[in-house]
Amino acid sequence: MKNTVTNILVVGVGGQGVMTATEILAEAAISLGHDVKKTEVAGMSQRGGVVSSHLRFGPRVLSPKIAPGEADIIVGFESAEALRWSHYLRTGGMVLMNTARLVPPVVSGGLYPYPADPQAEIRARGIEVHAFDAMAIAKQLGDMRLGNSVMLGAIADHLPFRAEVLLESILQRFQARKPEMVELNRRAFTAGRDAIAKLARAELLAPSFA
Amino acid sequence: MAGIQVLAAQERKLFSGNEAVARAVWESGVRVASAYPGTPATEMLENLTQYPDLYAEWSVNEKVALEVAIGASIAGSRSFCAMKHVGLNVASDALMTLTLTGAAGGMVIAVADDVGLSSSQNEQDSRFWGRFAHLPLLEPADSQEAYDMVIAGYELSEQFQVPVILRLTTRICHVKAMVTVCERVPHDSTGYVKNPQRWVMTPGFAKSRIALMFERDEKLRASAEMSALNFVVAGKDRRVGIVSSGPAWMHVQEAFPDTPALKLGFSYPIPIEKIRAFSQTVEQLLVVEELEPLLENELRAAGIPCHGKDVLPRSGELPPEVLRPALARLLGGEIPGDEAQRALPAAQVFPRPPTLCTACPHLGIYYTVAKLKNVTVAGDIGCYTLGSGHPWNALDAVICMGASMGMALGLDKGRAEVDKDRKILAVIGDSTFMHMGMQGLLDITYNRGNVTVLLLDNRTVGMTGGQDNPGTGRDVHGNPAPKVDFVKLCEALGVKPERIRKVDPYQLPELAKALREETKIPEPSVIITDRPCVLIEDFKKQPAFKVALDECTGCGLCLDVGCPAISEQRREMRMRPSGKEVMMQFAAIESAACTGCGICLQVCAPKAIVAAAPVTPIHFVKN
């Protein structure tokens, strides 16, 4: 029997907005009538620790946790974190990652090395990777906080539903909380979407849920 | 925070377990709710403060929280109390006698176990308390069940006049799932009825209540046997039948869709006949429970053969990837149901432990403490526990909330001759001090301990996300409240006025001087720091700094501050005139993250840290 539950794993560092991004993805899935479960492994994550947010949706979701080898997509907000969680991906799954690096004190203090090229390491594991600098796009748009919408835009064409559904969830959220940010977030979403489309064209890769 | 959106009946919403519990508590007409913050339980009360029609409070500790809930129940009102697992240890004195009096107004005690240790000092199984205290135990498996079981819990509580324990875990509290809500049913207080035989637990009265408690156990067991919260899900593959409860139930359903399974929602007193009947329909029985083999041992004692911790781990969660191979082992290698998922091995990546925030007032403290020689530091529970990590490595022992005081006194009194000049420090936070630290300080002063206490008042409960406490001058709703004066409080606890100092933790020379002087004097002393946590509104950002790279001499001292905005730019081996080789570390400041606390400025000898040009701020911390 085909497993009809979609598993999206969003990973990054505390403070990057990982949990908010997953919440928006969850809202999009709910708007389509899916059953949804979302769970975080966030040990004291607000203090710069590792954050992984699991989102599962489909007709009926039982366990909230994605098992290693079962994620359809990994969305990496930080390079080394995308690599750390890459074994959660299923065969044929896809990693979409930000190339930004957040170096923790244990690394900058010389106790551990930062992986030389996380993107290449993931690819070497036989995984389809799309990597781009989401923070540079956000900076270009004038606000680092837009990185979240850039990342969501980037995965929008790799979901089992239309990109517009996700965009609508983002815009609704800002309409309710910060209406003055609606337009900027729309632009950030589109910029992220375009960046990945360009990458995909360049690499001649088809979206996994096409 | 904005008021909560009060949903209409039958609306479906994505709720965390904590949000679902809060909604159901409100719907149940609860009048009084109390809690002390603790991960993963904090958001239950936090959400309740946003509902109308009930009184909610942050209590100073879990024992007081439970006592407040007991009082409200005696007054005839429905009450609710929430805490993390270790909180129930604190509240257990009240709990163990509460079981004799029982509850008048319905009472639910929500206790959240940190299975998997995401943010706790131990991993313990609160289901023991149901057994120890003879109290009924409900175990939800997701948000909807958490909601349903609160509603059922109040009915059960009033039917049997007994407090009900709702056992949650991190994987319930912090998972968001769909919940269908209902309407609030107001529940008027039945009023206080004087009854000393019931409420005054002297030995004479208590004795008569013990027999009633045992009677109640049997009635509750009969109720559990009949309860709709305990049910069987049929399955075709009868080689194994599974008994499970809590979040493990969802993992069982996920991993083994064809296996017959008995779900225990009302798991104590054990519905033993229901389990016996189920066990007779399958070839062998497997108990899947987080954490201890409680049910497993009790089933064996009742003559029901079963497997459990012989094939499953005794610690941590039991997700599908743990369950599948365990059942395979039990069945001799064959994995039932879905194909085992073949995952890649995990990649080797540096650890990323949680750390103190940029401009955290604790940074300067741990920088200074780490430079002290011949010192033992007793730590406590909170953000400042992170001082045990890189680069400070400043703590020698951490046990539980408030323990830094007593441990420090013991380190003083138990010192060996070789340690006679050793300085003993205790580090504690504002909320923690009021939670359990005050009594410890009183013990230090009363017994003339040679201990210096660092009372780190950051005006909030930091680690759990910034809750108010009696030291902040704000109540649970953020309204003005009486504010504790820590200097006067320490003085009242017996510390000499001249041995109490207030120090700005951003002023390193002042801090170092206070520590040097107070640790020299063989008397109890308290150094109080008072900069606010950077995650609360009281914190005010200052202009950012940067490193003038051509001025940096590579001493690396600023890296010892441990600020996340400071990083090593490059390193280089240099030969000293003495011929000794040293590693030079040249640093940089991420000015977009810097909030200008100025701690690093004070440790930089060549004055290479200077004002940065205005930059777009990065929000590494919530503002």
PDB file of N, CA, C and O in Angstrom, chain A residues 13 15 23 36-39 43-44 46-47 49 56 62-63 65 67-70 78 81 84 87 102 104 106-108 110-112 114 125, chain B residues 14 118-119 142 171 175-178 251 253-254 321 324 341 343-347 350-352 354-355 383 390 462-463 535 568 571 619 622:
ATOM      1  N   VAL A  13      18.866  26.287  12.994  1.00  0.00           N
ATOM      2  CA  VAL A  13      19.406  26.657  14.292  1.00  0.00           C
ATOM      3  C   VAL A  13      18.381  27.523  15.017  1.00  0.00           C
ATOM      4  O   VAL A  13      17.657  28.291  14.377  1.00  0.00           O
ATOM      5  N   GLY A  15      16.308  30.262  16.569  1.00  0.00           N
ATOM      6  CA  GLY A  15      16.274  31.678  16.257  1.00  0.00           C
ATOM      7  C   GLY A  15      16.146  31.972  14.764  1.00  0.00           C
ATOM      8  O   GLY A  15      15.876  33.102  14.371  1.00  0.00           O
ATOM      9  N   GLU A  23       5.177  25.854  10.722  1.00  0.00           N
ATOM     10  CA  GLU A  23       3.800  26.205  11.092  1.00  0.00           C
ATOM     11  C   GLU A  23       3.022  26.699   9.852  1.00  0.00           C
ATOM     12  O   GLU A  23       1.875  26.332   9.636  1.00  0.00           O
ATOM     13  N   VAL A  36      -3.015  16.791  10.031  1.00  0.00           N
ATOM     14  CA  VAL A  36      -1.658  17.325  10.165  1.00  0.00           C
ATOM     15  C   VAL A  36      -1.106  17.041  11.554  1.00  0.00           C
ATOM     16  O   VAL A  36      -1.814  17.161  12.546  1.00  0.00           O
ATOM     17  N   LYS A  37       0.175  16.641  11.614  1.00  0.00           N
ATOM     18  CA  LYS A  37       0.884  16.636  12.892  1.00  0.00           C
ATOM     19  C   LYS A  37       2.246  17.277  12.689  1.00  0.00           C
ATOM     20  O   LYS A  37       2.890  17.080  11.670  1.00  0.00           O
ATOM     21  N   LYS A  38       2.649  18.035  13.689  1.00  0.00           N
ATOM     22  CA  LYS A  38       3.896  18.801  13.586  1.00  0.00           C
ATOM     23  C   LYS A  38       4.600  18.680  14.924  1.00  0.00           C
ATOM     24  O   LYS A  38       3.982  18.875  15.968  1.00  0.00           O
ATOM     25  N   THR A  39       5.861  18.317  14.888  1.00  0.00           N
ATOM     26  CA  THR A  39       6.564  18.164  16.160  1.00  0.00           C
ATOM     27  C   THR A  39       7.993  18.666  16.037  1.00  0.00           C
ATOM     28  O   THR A  39       8.598  18.624  14.968  1.00  0.00           O
ATOM     29  N   GLY A  43      15.694  20.933  21.800  1.00  0.00           N
ATOM     30  CA  GLY A  43      16.246  21.007  23.139  1.00  0.00           C
ATOM     31  C   GLY A  43      16.819  22.375  23.392  1.00  0.00           C
ATOM     32  O   GLY A  43      17.874  22.691  22.884  1.00  0.00           O
ATOM     33  N   MET A  44      16.106  23.181  24.173  1.00  0.00           N
ATOM     34  CA  MET A  44      16.571  24.520  24.518  1.00  0.00           C
ATOM     35  C   MET A  44      16.963  25.283  23.257  1.00  0.00           C
ATOM     36  O   MET A  44      17.960  25.979  23.205  1.00  0.00           O
ATOM     37  N   GLN A  46      15.979  27.812  21.645  1.00  0.00           N
ATOM     38  CA  GLN A  46      16.034  29.259  21.535  1.00  0.00           C
ATOM     39  C   GLN A  46      17.453  29.748  21.805  1.00  0.00           C
ATOM     40  O   GLN A  46      17.797  30.872  21.514  1.00  0.00           O
ATOM     41  N   ARG A  47      18.295  28.868  22.378  1.00  0.00           N
ATOM     42  CA  ARG A  47      19.642  29.271  22.742  1.00  0.00           C
ATOM     43  C   ARG A  47      20.672  28.820  21.709  1.00  0.00           C
ATOM     44  O   ARG A  47      21.733  28.348  22.060  1.00  0.00           O
ATOM     45  N   GLY A  49      20.736  26.282  19.691  1.00  0.00           N
ATOM     46  CA  GLY A  49      20.933  24.849  19.501  1.00  0.00           C
ATOM     47  C   GLY A  49      20.308  24.369  18.192  1.00  0.00           C
ATOM     48  O   GLY A  49      19.774  25.150  17.410  1.00  0.00           O
ATOM     49  N   ARG A  56       4.055  16.261   9.155  1.00  0.00           N
ATOM     50  CA  ARG A  56       3.462  15.126   8.434  1.00  0.00           C
ATOM     51  C   ARG A  56       2.020  15.477   8.113  1.00  0.00           C
ATOM     52  O   ARG A  56       1.282  15.940   8.988  1.00  0.00           O
ATOM     53  N   LEU A  62      -0.603   9.323  12.113  1.00  0.00           N
ATOM     54  CA  LEU A  62      -0.543   8.672  13.432  1.00  0.00           C
ATOM     55  C   LEU A  62       0.652   9.219  14.204  1.00  0.00           C
ATOM     56  O   LEU A  62       0.535  10.200  14.908  1.00  0.00           O
ATOM     57  N   SER A  63       1.834   8.593  14.052  1.00  0.00           N
ATOM     58  CA  SER A  63       3.022   9.097  14.744  1.00  0.00           C
ATOM     59  C   SER A  63       3.377  10.481  14.198  1.00  0.00           C
ATOM     60  O   SER A  63       3.359  10.708  13.001  1.00  0.00           O
ATOM     61  N   LYS A  65       6.281  11.833  14.408  1.00  0.00           N
ATOM     62  CA  LYS A  65       7.712  11.914  14.169  1.00  0.00           C
ATOM     63  C   LYS A  65       8.075  11.240  12.852  1.00  0.00           C
ATOM     64  O   LYS A  65       7.624  10.142  12.571  1.00  0.00           O
ATOM     65  N   ALA A  67      10.626   9.194  10.755  1.00  0.00           N
ATOM     66  CA  ALA A  67      11.734   8.297  11.086  1.00  0.00           C
ATOM     67  C   ALA A  67      12.880   8.528  10.099  1.00  0.00           C
ATOM     68  O   ALA A  67      12.657   8.992   8.986  1.00  0.00           O
ATOM     69  N   PRO A  68      14.113   8.196  10.499  1.00  0.00           N
ATOM     70  CA  PRO A  68      15.225   8.272   9.544  1.00  0.00           C
ATOM     71  C   PRO A  68      14.867   7.472   8.291  1.00  0.00           C
ATOM     72  O   PRO A  68      14.290   6.397   8.383  1.00  0.00           O
ATOM     73  N   GLY A  69      15.168   8.017   7.133  1.00  0.00           N
ATOM     74  CA  GLY A  69      14.877   7.326   5.889  1.00  0.00           C
ATOM     75  C   GLY A  69      13.464   7.531   5.382  1.00  0.00           C
ATOM     76  O   GLY A  69      13.057   6.875   4.425  1.00  0.00           O
ATOM     77  N   GLU A  70      12.699   8.437   6.000  1.00  0.00           N
ATOM     78  CA  GLU A  70      11.293   8.581   5.600  1.00  0.00           C
ATOM     79  C   GLU A  70      10.882   9.984   5.166  1.00  0.00           C
ATOM     80  O   GLU A  70       9.733  10.202   4.794  1.00  0.00           O
ATOM     81  N   GLU A  78      20.205  25.970   7.349  1.00  0.00           N
ATOM     82  CA  GLU A  78      21.632  26.189   7.605  1.00  0.00           C
ATOM     83  C   GLU A  78      22.375  25.004   7.009  1.00  0.00           C
ATOM     84  O   GLU A  78      21.886  23.867   7.068  1.00  0.00           O
ATOM     85  N   GLU A  81      23.439  21.914   9.175  1.00  0.00           N
ATOM     86  CA  GLU A  81      22.238  21.250   9.698  1.00  0.00           C
ATOM     87  C   GLU A  81      21.582  20.392   8.620  1.00  0.00           C
ATOM     88  O   GLU A  81      21.063  19.314   8.900  1.00  0.00           O
ATOM     89  N   ARG A  84      23.586  17.324   8.701  1.00  0.00           N
ATOM     90  CA  ARG A  84      23.364  16.557   9.929  1.00  0.00           C
ATOM     91  C   ARG A  84      22.120  15.676   9.823  1.00  0.00           C
ATOM     92  O   ARG A  84      22.093  14.556  10.285  1.00  0.00           O
ATOM     93  N   HIS A  87      20.343  11.945   6.708  1.00  0.00           N
ATOM     94  CA  HIS A  87      19.970  10.515   6.750  1.00  0.00           C
ATOM     95  C   HIS A  87      18.475  10.323   7.017  1.00  0.00           C
ATOM     96  O   HIS A  87      17.975   9.206   6.979  1.00  0.00           O
ATOM     97  N   LEU A 102      26.035  29.085   9.950  1.00  0.00           N
ATOM     98  CA  LEU A 102      26.057  29.687  11.286  1.00  0.00           C
ATOM     99  C   LEU A 102      27.036  28.859  12.103  1.00  0.00           C
ATOM    100  O   LEU A 102      26.801  27.686  12.362  1.00  0.00           O
ATOM    101  N   PRO A 104      28.860  27.797  15.355  1.00  0.00           N
ATOM    102  CA  PRO A 104      28.666  27.878  16.808  1.00  0.00           C
ATOM    103  C   PRO A 104      30.001  28.083  17.536  1.00  0.00           C
ATOM    104  O   PRO A 104      31.061  27.816  16.959  1.00  0.00           O
ATOM    105  N   VAL A 106      31.560  26.343  19.676  1.00  0.00           N
ATOM    106  CA  VAL A 106      32.453  25.172  19.764  1.00  0.00           C
ATOM    107  C   VAL A 106      33.282  25.007  18.490  1.00  0.00           C
ATOM    108  O   VAL A 106      34.363  24.415  18.522  1.00  0.00           O
ATOM    109  N   VAL A 107      32.761  25.529  17.374  1.00  0.00           N
ATOM    110  CA  VAL A 107      33.524  25.483  16.126  1.00  0.00           C
ATOM    111  C   VAL A 107      34.474  26.676  16.031  1.00  0.00           C
ATOM    112  O   VAL A 107      35.658  26.521  15.764  1.00  0.00           O
ATOM    113  N   SER A 108      33.933  27.887  16.309  1.00  0.00           N
ATOM    114  CA  SER A 108      34.794  29.067  16.198  1.00  0.00           C
ATOM    115  C   SER A 108      35.896  29.022  17.253  1.00  0.00           C
ATOM    116  O   SER A 108      36.960  29.602  17.071  1.00  0.00           O
ATOM    117  N   GLY A 110      37.515  26.400  17.889  1.00  0.00           N
ATOM    118  CA  GLY A 110      38.516  25.449  17.419  1.00  0.00           C
ATOM    119  C   GLY A 110      38.362  24.031  17.949  1.00  0.00           C
ATOM    120  O   GLY A 110      39.231  23.196  17.736  1.00  0.00           O
ATOM    121  N   LEU A 111      37.237  23.713  18.630  1.00  0.00           N
ATOM    122  CA  LEU A 111      37.068  22.354  19.168  1.00  0.00           C
ATOM    123  C   LEU A 111      36.651  21.355  18.089  1.00  0.00           C
ATOM    124  O   LEU A 111      36.969  20.172  18.174  1.00  0.00           O
ATOM    125  N   TYR A 112      35.905  21.850  17.105  1.00  0.00           N
ATOM    126  CA  TYR A 112      35.433  20.979  16.019  1.00  0.00           C
ATOM    127  C   TYR A 112      35.554  21.728  14.700  1.00  0.00           C
ATOM    128  O   TYR A 112      35.427  22.943  14.672  1.00  0.00           O
ATOM    129  N   TYR A 114      34.145  22.866  10.933  1.00  0.00           N
ATOM    130  CA  TYR A 114      32.898  22.990  10.179  1.00  0.00           C
ATOM    131  C   TYR A 114      33.099  22.208   8.877  1.00  0.00           C
ATOM    132  O   TYR A 114      34.173  22.288   8.276  1.00  0.00           O
ATOM    133  N   ARG A 125      26.319  11.598  -1.077  1.00  0.00           N
ATOM    134  CA  ARG A 125      25.557  10.490  -0.516  1.00  0.00           C
ATOM    135  C   ARG A 125      24.467  10.016  -1.478  1.00  0.00           C
ATOM    136  O   ARG A 125      23.602   9.223  -1.101  1.00  0.00           O
TER     137      ARG A 125
ATOM    138  N   LEU B  14      -5.270  23.515  14.793  1.00  0.00           N
ATOM    139  CA  LEU B  14      -3.978  22.885  15.062  1.00  0.00           C
ATOM    140  C   LEU B  14      -3.511  23.343  16.444  1.00  0.00           C
ATOM    141  O   LEU B  14      -3.172  24.506  16.628  1.00  0.00           O
ATOM    142  N   SER B 118      14.845  16.435  26.455  1.00  0.00           N
ATOM    143  CA  SER B 118      15.143  17.591  25.609  1.00  0.00           C
ATOM    144  C   SER B 118      15.577  18.784  26.451  1.00  0.00           C
ATOM    145  O   SER B 118      16.342  19.616  25.992  1.00  0.00           O
ATOM    146  N   SER B 119      15.113  18.895  27.681  1.00  0.00           N
ATOM    147  CA  SER B 119      15.467  20.065  28.479  1.00  0.00           C
ATOM    148  C   SER B 119      15.268  19.792  29.971  1.00  0.00           C
ATOM    149  O   SER B 119      14.520  20.502  30.634  1.00  0.00           O
ATOM    150  N   ASP B 142      -2.223  12.048  21.878  1.00  0.00           N
ATOM    151  CA  ASP B 142      -2.022  13.227  21.019  1.00  0.00           C
ATOM    152  C   ASP B 142      -2.863  14.389  21.553  1.00  0.00           C
ATOM    153  O   ASP B 142      -3.497  14.265  22.611  1.00  0.00           O
ATOM    154  N   ARG B 171       6.435  14.695  23.821  1.00  0.00           N
ATOM    155  CA  ARG B 171       5.865  14.356  22.523  1.00  0.00           C
ATOM    156  C   ARG B 171       4.333  14.523  22.500  1.00  0.00           C
ATOM    157  O   ARG B 171       3.694  14.257  21.502  1.00  0.00           O
ATOM    158  N   VAL B 175       3.743  18.657  20.483  1.00  0.00           N
ATOM    159  CA  VAL B 175       3.309  18.252  19.142  1.00  0.00           C
ATOM    160  C   VAL B 175       2.025  19.004  18.822  1.00  0.00           C
ATOM    161  O   VAL B 175       1.131  19.093  19.655  1.00  0.00           O
ATOM    162  N   LYS B 176       1.961  19.548  17.616  1.00  0.00           N
ATOM    163  CA  LYS B 176       0.719  20.187  17.194  1.00  0.00           C
ATOM    164  C   LYS B 176      -0.064  19.216  16.329  1.00  0.00           C
ATOM    165  O   LYS B 176       0.496  18.592  15.421  1.00  0.00           O
ATOM    166  N   ALA B 177      -1.343  19.087  16.636  1.00  0.00           N
ATOM    167  CA  ALA B 177      -2.203  18.184  15.874  1.00  0.00           C
ATOM    168  C   ALA B 177      -3.618  18.761  15.879  1.00  0.00           C
ATOM    169  O   ALA B 177      -3.913  19.676  16.634  1.00  0.00           O
ATOM    170  N   MET B 178      -4.473  18.206  15.035  1.00  0.00           N
ATOM    171  CA  MET B 178      -5.813  18.768  14.897  1.00  0.00           C
ATOM    172  C   MET B 178      -6.682  18.406  16.103  1.00  0.00           C
ATOM    173  O   MET B 178      -6.701  17.265  16.549  1.00  0.00           O
ATOM    174  N   HIS B 251       2.996   5.601  17.827  1.00  0.00           N
ATOM    175  CA  HIS B 251       4.123   4.957  17.143  1.00  0.00           C
ATOM    176  C   HIS B 251       3.801   3.492  16.828  1.00  0.00           C
ATOM    177  O   HIS B 251       4.168   2.981  15.770  1.00  0.00           O
ATOM    178  N   GLN B 253       0.778   2.242  16.322  1.00  0.00           N
ATOM    179  CA  GLN B 253      -0.194   2.246  15.225  1.00  0.00           C
ATOM    180  C   GLN B 253       0.479   2.507  13.887  1.00  0.00           C
ATOM    181  O   GLN B 253       0.103   1.949  12.862  1.00  0.00           O
ATOM    182  N   GLU B 254       1.484   3.382  13.924  1.00  0.00           N
ATOM    183  CA  GLU B 254       2.215   3.735  12.713  1.00  0.00           C
ATOM    184  C   GLU B 254       3.038   2.543  12.213  1.00  0.00           C
ATOM    185  O   GLU B 254       3.038   2.223  11.032  1.00  0.00           O
ATOM    186  N   GLU B 321      11.042   3.615  14.397  1.00  0.00           N
ATOM    187  CA  GLU B 321      12.366   3.077  14.034  1.00  0.00           C
ATOM    188  C   GLU B 321      12.989   2.284  15.185  1.00  0.00           C
ATOM    189  O   GLU B 321      13.917   1.517  14.973  1.00  0.00           O
ATOM    190  N   ARG B 324      10.205  -1.223  15.277  1.00  0.00           N
ATOM    191  CA  ARG B 324      10.239  -2.229  14.193  1.00  0.00           C
ATOM    192  C   ARG B 324      11.302  -3.299  14.433  1.00  0.00           C
ATOM    193  O   ARG B 324      10.969  -4.491  14.430  1.00  0.00           O
ATOM    194  N   GLN B 341      12.583   0.578   6.980  1.00  0.00           N
ATOM    195  CA  GLN B 341      13.139   1.692   6.214  1.00  0.00           C
ATOM    196  C   GLN B 341      14.653   1.611   6.294  1.00  0.00           C
ATOM    197  O   GLN B 341      15.221   1.492   7.374  1.00  0.00           O
ATOM    198  N   ALA B 343      17.677   3.612   6.122  1.00  0.00           N
ATOM    199  CA  ALA B 343      18.183   4.978   6.124  1.00  0.00           C
ATOM    200  C   ALA B 343      19.690   4.971   5.966  1.00  0.00           C
ATOM    201  O   ALA B 343      20.355   3.994   6.305  1.00  0.00           O
ATOM    202  N   LEU B 344      20.227   6.067   5.453  1.00  0.00           N
ATOM    203  CA  LEU B 344      21.680   6.240   5.378  1.00  0.00           C
ATOM    204  C   LEU B 344      22.216   6.377   6.797  1.00  0.00           C
ATOM    205  O   LEU B 344      21.484   6.763   7.706  1.00  0.00           O
ATOM    206  N   PRO B 345      23.489   6.077   7.002  1.00  0.00           N
ATOM    207  CA  PRO B 345      24.050   6.361   8.332  1.00  0.00           C
ATOM    208  C   PRO B 345      24.092   7.872   8.550  1.00  0.00           C
ATOM    209  O   PRO B 345      24.148   8.639   7.590  1.00  0.00           O
ATOM    210  N   ALA B 346      24.056   8.284   9.824  1.00  0.00           N
ATOM    211  CA  ALA B 346      24.073   9.713  10.122  1.00  0.00           C
ATOM    212  C   ALA B 346      25.429  10.303   9.747  1.00  0.00           C
ATOM    213  O   ALA B 346      26.465   9.663   9.919  1.00  0.00           O
ATOM    214  N   ALA B 347      25.414  11.530   9.203  1.00  0.00           N
ATOM    215  CA  ALA B 347      26.664  12.204   8.843  1.00  0.00           C
ATOM    216  C   ALA B 347      27.365  12.695  10.108  1.00  0.00           C
ATOM    217  O   ALA B 347      26.710  12.985  11.105  1.00  0.00           O
ATOM    218  N   PHE B 350      29.766  18.432  13.709  1.00  0.00           N
ATOM    219  CA  PHE B 350      30.059  18.974  15.045  1.00  0.00           C
ATOM    220  C   PHE B 350      28.777  19.064  15.891  1.00  0.00           C
ATOM    221  O   PHE B 350      27.698  19.242  15.346  1.00  0.00           O
ATOM    222  N   PRO B 351      28.886  18.983  17.217  1.00  0.00           N
ATOM    223  CA  PRO B 351      27.698  19.194  18.055  1.00  0.00           C
ATOM    224  C   PRO B 351      27.352  20.683  18.081  1.00  0.00           C
ATOM    225  O   PRO B 351      28.232  21.515  17.850  1.00  0.00           O
ATOM    226  N   ARG B 352      26.092  20.987  18.299  1.00  0.00           N
ATOM    227  CA  ARG B 352      25.677  22.380  18.381  1.00  0.00           C
ATOM    228  C   ARG B 352      24.855  22.528  19.660  1.00  0.00           C
ATOM    229  O   ARG B 352      23.628  22.586  19.624  1.00  0.00           O
ATOM    230  N   PRO B 354      23.066  24.083  22.959  1.00  0.00           N
ATOM    231  CA  PRO B 354      22.510  25.409  23.224  1.00  0.00           C
ATOM    232  C   PRO B 354      23.536  26.238  23.986  1.00  0.00           C
ATOM    233  O   PRO B 354      24.361  25.695  24.717  1.00  0.00           O
ATOM    234  N   THR B 355      23.506  27.542  23.779  1.00  0.00           N
ATOM    235  CA  THR B 355      24.489  28.392  24.434  1.00  0.00           C
ATOM    236  C   THR B 355      23.839  29.697  24.878  1.00  0.00           C
ATOM    237  O   THR B 355      22.680  29.949  24.564  1.00  0.00           O
ATOM    238  N   CYS B 383      18.935  28.968  32.587  1.00  0.00           N
ATOM    239  CA  CYS B 383      19.855  29.290  31.492  1.00  0.00           C
ATOM    240  C   CYS B 383      21.300  29.241  31.960  1.00  0.00           C
ATOM    241  O   CYS B 383      22.188  28.857  31.207  1.00  0.00           O
ATOM    242  N   HIS B 390      31.077  25.148  26.777  1.00  0.00           N
ATOM    243  CA  HIS B 390      32.186  25.868  26.173  1.00  0.00           C
ATOM    244  C   HIS B 390      31.844  27.343  26.012  1.00  0.00           C
ATOM    245  O   HIS B 390      30.732  27.655  25.643  1.00  0.00           O
ATOM    246  N   GLY B 462      14.072  32.694  32.540  1.00  0.00           N
ATOM    247  CA  GLY B 462      14.644  32.795  31.192  1.00  0.00           C
ATOM    248  C   GLY B 462      14.481  31.548  30.357  1.00  0.00           C
ATOM    249  O   GLY B 462      13.956  31.589  29.240  1.00  0.00           O
ATOM    250  N   MET B 463      14.910  30.409  30.865  1.00  0.00           N
ATOM    251  CA  MET B 463      15.008  29.197  30.064  1.00  0.00           C
ATOM    252  C   MET B 463      13.672  28.750  29.491  1.00  0.00           C
ATOM    253  O   MET B 463      13.607  28.167  28.415  1.00  0.00           O
ATOM    254  N   LEU B 535      15.999  38.516  26.199  1.00  0.00           N
ATOM    255  CA  LEU B 535      14.797  38.098  25.477  1.00  0.00           C
ATOM    256  C   LEU B 535      13.539  38.769  26.009  1.00  0.00           C
ATOM    257  O   LEU B 535      12.436  38.493  25.555  1.00  0.00           O
ATOM    258  N   GLU B 568      36.087  33.192  15.690  1.00  0.00           N
ATOM    259  CA  GLU B 568      37.487  33.193  15.286  1.00  0.00           C
ATOM    260  C   GLU B 568      37.576  33.473  13.789  1.00  0.00           C
ATOM    261  O   GLU B 568      36.900  32.842  12.985  1.00  0.00           O
ATOM    262  N   ARG B 571      43.582  31.584  12.733  1.00  0.00           N
ATOM    263  CA  ARG B 571      44.552  31.275  13.799  1.00  0.00           C
ATOM    264  C   ARG B 571      45.942  31.124  13.203  1.00  0.00           C
ATOM    265  O   ARG B 571      46.089  30.835  12.020  1.00  0.00           O
ATOM    266  N   HIS B 619      18.200  38.972  13.568  1.00  0.00           N
ATOM    267  CA  HIS B 619      17.484  38.626  14.799  1.00  0.00           C
ATOM    268  C   HIS B 619      17.835  37.216  15.242  1.00  0.00           C
ATOM    269  O   HIS B 619      17.091  36.277  14.972  1.00  0.00           O
ATOM    270  N   LYS B 622      14.852  36.681  19.833  1.00  0.00           N
ATOM    271  CA  LYS B 622      13.510  37.211  19.659  1.00  0.00           C
ATOM    272  C   LYS B 622      13.440  38.577  20.340  1.00  0.00           C
ATOM    273  O   LYS B 622      13.927  38.734  21.442  1.00  0.00           O
TER     274      LYS B 622
END
